[in-house]
PDB file of C-alpha atoms in Angstrom:
ATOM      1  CA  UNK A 147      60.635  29.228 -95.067  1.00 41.00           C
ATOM      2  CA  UNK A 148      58.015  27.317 -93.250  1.00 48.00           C
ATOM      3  CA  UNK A 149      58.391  23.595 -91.739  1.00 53.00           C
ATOM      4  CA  UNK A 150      56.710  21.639 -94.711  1.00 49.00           C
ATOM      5  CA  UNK A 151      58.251  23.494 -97.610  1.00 46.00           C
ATOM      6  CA  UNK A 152      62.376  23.241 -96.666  1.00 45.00           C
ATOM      7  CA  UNK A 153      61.692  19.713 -95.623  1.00 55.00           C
ATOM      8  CA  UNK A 154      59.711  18.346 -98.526  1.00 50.00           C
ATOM      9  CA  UNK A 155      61.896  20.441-101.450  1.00 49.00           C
ATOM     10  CA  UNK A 156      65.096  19.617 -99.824  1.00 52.00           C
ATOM     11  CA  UNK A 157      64.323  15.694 -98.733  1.00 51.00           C
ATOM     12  CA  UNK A 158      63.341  15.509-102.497  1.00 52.00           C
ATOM     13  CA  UNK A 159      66.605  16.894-103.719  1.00 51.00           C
ATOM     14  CA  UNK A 160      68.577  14.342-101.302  1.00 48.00           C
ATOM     15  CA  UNK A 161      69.017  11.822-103.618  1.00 51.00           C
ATOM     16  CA  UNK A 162      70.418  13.789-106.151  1.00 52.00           C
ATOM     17  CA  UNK A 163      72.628  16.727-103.561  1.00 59.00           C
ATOM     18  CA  UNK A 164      73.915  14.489-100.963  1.00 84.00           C
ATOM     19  CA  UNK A 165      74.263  14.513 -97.339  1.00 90.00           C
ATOM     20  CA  UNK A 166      73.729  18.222 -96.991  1.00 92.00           C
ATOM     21  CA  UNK A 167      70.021  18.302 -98.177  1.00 92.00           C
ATOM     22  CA  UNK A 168      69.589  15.686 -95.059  1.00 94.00           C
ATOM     23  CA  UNK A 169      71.291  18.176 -92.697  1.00 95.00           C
ATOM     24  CA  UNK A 170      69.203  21.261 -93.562  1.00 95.00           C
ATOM     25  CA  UNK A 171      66.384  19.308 -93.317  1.00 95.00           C
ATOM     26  CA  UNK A 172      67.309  18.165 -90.033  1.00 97.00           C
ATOM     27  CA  UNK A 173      68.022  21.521 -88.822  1.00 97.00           C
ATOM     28  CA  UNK A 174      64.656  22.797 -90.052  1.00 96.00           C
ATOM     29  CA  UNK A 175      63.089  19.646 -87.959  1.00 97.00           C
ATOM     30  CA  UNK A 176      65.146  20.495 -84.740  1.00 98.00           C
ATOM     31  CA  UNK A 177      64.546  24.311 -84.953  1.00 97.00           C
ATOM     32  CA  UNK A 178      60.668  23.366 -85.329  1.00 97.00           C
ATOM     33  CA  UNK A 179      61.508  21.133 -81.829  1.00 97.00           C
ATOM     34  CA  UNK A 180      63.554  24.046 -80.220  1.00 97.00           C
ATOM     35  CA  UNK A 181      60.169  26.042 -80.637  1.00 97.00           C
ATOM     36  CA  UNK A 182      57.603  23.157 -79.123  1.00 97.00           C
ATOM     37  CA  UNK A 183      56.529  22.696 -82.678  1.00 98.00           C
ATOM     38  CA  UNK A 184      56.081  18.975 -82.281  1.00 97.00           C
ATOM     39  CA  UNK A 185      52.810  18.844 -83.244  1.00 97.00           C
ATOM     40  CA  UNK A 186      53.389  20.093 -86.862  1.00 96.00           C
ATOM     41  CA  UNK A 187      56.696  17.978 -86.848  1.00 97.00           C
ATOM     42  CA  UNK A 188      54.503  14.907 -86.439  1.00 97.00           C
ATOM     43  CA  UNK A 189      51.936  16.028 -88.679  1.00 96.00           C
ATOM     44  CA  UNK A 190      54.740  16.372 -91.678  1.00 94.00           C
ATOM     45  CA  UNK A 191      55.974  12.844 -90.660  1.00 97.00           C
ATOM     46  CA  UNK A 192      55.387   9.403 -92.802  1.00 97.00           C
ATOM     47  CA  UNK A 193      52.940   7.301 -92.193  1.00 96.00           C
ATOM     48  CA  UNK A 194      55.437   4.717 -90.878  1.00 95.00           C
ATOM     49  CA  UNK A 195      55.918   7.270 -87.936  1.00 96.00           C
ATOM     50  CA  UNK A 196      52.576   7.963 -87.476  1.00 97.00           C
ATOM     51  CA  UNK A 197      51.239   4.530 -87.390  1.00 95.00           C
ATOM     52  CA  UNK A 198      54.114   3.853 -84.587  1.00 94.00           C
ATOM     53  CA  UNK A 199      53.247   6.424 -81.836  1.00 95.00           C
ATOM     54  CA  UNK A 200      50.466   8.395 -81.366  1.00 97.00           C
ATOM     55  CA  UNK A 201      50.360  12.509 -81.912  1.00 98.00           C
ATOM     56  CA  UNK A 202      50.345  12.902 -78.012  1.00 98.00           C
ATOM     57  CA  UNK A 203      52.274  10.676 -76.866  1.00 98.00           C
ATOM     58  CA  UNK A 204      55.070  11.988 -79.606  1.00 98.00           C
ATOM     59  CA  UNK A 205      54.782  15.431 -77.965  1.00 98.00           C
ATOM     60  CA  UNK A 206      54.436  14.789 -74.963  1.00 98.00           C
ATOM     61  CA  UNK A 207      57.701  12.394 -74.805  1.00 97.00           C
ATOM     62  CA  UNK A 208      59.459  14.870 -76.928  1.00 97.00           C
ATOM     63  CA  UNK A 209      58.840  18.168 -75.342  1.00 97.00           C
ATOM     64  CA  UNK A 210      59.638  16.590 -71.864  1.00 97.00           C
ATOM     65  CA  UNK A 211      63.093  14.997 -72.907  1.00 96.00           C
ATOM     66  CA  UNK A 212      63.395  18.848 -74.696  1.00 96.00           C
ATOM     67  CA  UNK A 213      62.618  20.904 -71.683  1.00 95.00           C
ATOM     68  CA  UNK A 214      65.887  18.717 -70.175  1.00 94.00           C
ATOM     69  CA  UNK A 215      68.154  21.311 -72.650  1.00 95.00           C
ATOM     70  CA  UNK A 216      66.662  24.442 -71.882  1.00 95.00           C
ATOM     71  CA  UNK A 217      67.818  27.213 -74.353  1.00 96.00           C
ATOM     72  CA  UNK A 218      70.157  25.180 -76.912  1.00 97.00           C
ATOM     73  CA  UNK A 219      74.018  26.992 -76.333  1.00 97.00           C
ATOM     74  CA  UNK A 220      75.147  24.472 -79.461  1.00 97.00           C
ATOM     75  CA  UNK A 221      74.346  22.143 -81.424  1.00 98.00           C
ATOM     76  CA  UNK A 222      76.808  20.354 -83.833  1.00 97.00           C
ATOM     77  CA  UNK A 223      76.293  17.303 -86.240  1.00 97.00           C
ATOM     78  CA  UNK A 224      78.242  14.496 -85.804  1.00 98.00           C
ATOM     79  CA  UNK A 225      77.132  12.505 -88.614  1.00 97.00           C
ATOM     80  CA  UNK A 226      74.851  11.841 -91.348  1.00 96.00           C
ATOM     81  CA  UNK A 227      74.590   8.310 -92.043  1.00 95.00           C
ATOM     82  CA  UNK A 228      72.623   5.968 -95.205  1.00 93.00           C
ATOM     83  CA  UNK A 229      70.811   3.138 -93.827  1.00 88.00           C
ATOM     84  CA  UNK A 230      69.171   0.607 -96.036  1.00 89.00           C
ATOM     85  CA  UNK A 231      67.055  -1.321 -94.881  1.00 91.00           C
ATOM     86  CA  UNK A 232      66.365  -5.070 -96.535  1.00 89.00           C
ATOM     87  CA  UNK A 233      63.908  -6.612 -94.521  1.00 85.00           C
ATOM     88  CA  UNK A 234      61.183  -6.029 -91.505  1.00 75.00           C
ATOM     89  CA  UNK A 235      62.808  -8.108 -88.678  1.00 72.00           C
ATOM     90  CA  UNK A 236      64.041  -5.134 -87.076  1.00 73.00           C
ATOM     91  CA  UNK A 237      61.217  -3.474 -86.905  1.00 80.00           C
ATOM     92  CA  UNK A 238      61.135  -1.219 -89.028  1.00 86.00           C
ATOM     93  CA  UNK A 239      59.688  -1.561 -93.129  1.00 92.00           C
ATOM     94  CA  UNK A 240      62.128  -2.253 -95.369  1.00 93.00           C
ATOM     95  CA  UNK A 241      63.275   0.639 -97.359  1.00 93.00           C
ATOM     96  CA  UNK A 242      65.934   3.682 -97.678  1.00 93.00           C
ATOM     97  CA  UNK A 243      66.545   5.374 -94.315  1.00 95.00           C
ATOM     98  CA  UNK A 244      69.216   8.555 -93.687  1.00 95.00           C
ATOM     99  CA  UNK A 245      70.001   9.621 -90.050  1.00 96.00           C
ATOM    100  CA  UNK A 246      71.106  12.620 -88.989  1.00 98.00           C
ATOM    101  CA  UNK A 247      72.866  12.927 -85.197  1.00 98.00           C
ATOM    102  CA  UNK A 248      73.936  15.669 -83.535  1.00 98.00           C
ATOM    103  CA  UNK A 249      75.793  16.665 -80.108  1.00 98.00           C
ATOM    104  CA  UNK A 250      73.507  19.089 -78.549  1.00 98.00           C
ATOM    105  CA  UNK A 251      74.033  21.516 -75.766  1.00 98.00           C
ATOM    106  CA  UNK A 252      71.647  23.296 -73.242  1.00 96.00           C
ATOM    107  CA  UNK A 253      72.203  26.107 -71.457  1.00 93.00           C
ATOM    108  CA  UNK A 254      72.892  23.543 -68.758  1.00 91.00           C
ATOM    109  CA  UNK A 255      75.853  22.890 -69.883  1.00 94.00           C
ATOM    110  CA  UNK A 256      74.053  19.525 -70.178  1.00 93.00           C
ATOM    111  CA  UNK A 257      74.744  17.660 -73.399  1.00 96.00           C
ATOM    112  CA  UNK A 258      72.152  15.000 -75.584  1.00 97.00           C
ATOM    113  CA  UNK A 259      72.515  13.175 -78.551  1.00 98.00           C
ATOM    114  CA  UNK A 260      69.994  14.030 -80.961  1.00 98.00           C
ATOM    115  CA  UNK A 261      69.059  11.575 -83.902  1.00 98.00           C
ATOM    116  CA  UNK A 262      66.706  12.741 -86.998  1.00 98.00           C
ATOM    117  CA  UNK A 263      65.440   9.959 -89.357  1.00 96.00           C
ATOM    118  CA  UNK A 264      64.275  10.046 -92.588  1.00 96.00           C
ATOM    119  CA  UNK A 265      62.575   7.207 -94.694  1.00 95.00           C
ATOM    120  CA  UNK A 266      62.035   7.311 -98.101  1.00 93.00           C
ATOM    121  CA  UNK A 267      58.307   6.359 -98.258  1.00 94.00           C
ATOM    122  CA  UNK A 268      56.449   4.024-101.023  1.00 92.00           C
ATOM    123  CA  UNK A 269      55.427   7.448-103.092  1.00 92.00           C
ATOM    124  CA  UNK A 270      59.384   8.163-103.828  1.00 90.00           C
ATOM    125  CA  UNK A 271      59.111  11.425-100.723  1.00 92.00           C
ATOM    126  CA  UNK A 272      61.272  11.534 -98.667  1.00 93.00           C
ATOM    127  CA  UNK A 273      60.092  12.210 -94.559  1.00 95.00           C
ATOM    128  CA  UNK A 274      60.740  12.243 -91.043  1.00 97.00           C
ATOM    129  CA  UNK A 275      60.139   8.714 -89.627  1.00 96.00           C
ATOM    130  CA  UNK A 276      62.168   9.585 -85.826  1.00 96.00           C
ATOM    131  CA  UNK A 277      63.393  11.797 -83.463  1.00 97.00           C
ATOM    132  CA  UNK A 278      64.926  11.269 -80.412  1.00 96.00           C
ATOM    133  CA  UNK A 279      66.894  12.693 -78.073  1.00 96.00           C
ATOM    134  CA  UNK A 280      68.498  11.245 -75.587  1.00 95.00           C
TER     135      UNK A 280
END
């Protein structure tokens, strides 16, 4: 299934599913990554995202801190984690946010922490608002 479909039909079945609809989607968003999709990654992503960093500088910064992995050996969640958020002095809107981290391996042997984000956006949609990987 392609990049937009999983993520939209299974961020809008979050609320309802639980904290496995936020895994697959995050899977879906990481495979996209493994495959220097970034570009279509950010395009899918909410506005909040958008209006933070621009297109290239999101690829760019991504598919340099990805090329660090090489081929991924393994990749395993670690936790998938509600975050409201009540007001804007953080940074960040106020709103419902879900992140996904996982322990990621490279053919390296060298391990990074990747963290997917999810916001839950004025039109009720759920979609990616961050990605790192450090």
């Amino acid at each position: 299934m392609a990049v937009p479909a999983l993520v939209a039909s299974r961020a809008a079945e979050a609320q309802a599913t639980g904290p496995n609809v936020y895994l697959d989607a995050s899977m879906v968003i990481v495979a996209a990554i493994d495959r220097y999709e970034m570009g279509t990654v950010w395009e899918l992503a909410s506005p909040v995202m958008k209006s933070s960093v621009p297109q290239d500088r999101f690829i760019a910064n991504i598919a340099q801190r990805r090329a660090l992995l090489g081929t991924i050996r393994n990749r395993e969640w670690m936790s998938v984690m509600r975050v409201p958020v009540t007001d804007a002095s953080g940074g960040l809107p106020p709103g419902q946010y879900v992140s996904v981290r996982f322990a990621t391996t490279g053919n390296n042997a060298k391990v990074m922490e990747e963290v997917v984000s999810f916001r839950r956006d004025d039109d009720g949609q759920w979609r990616l608002v961050g990605y790192t990987l450090s």
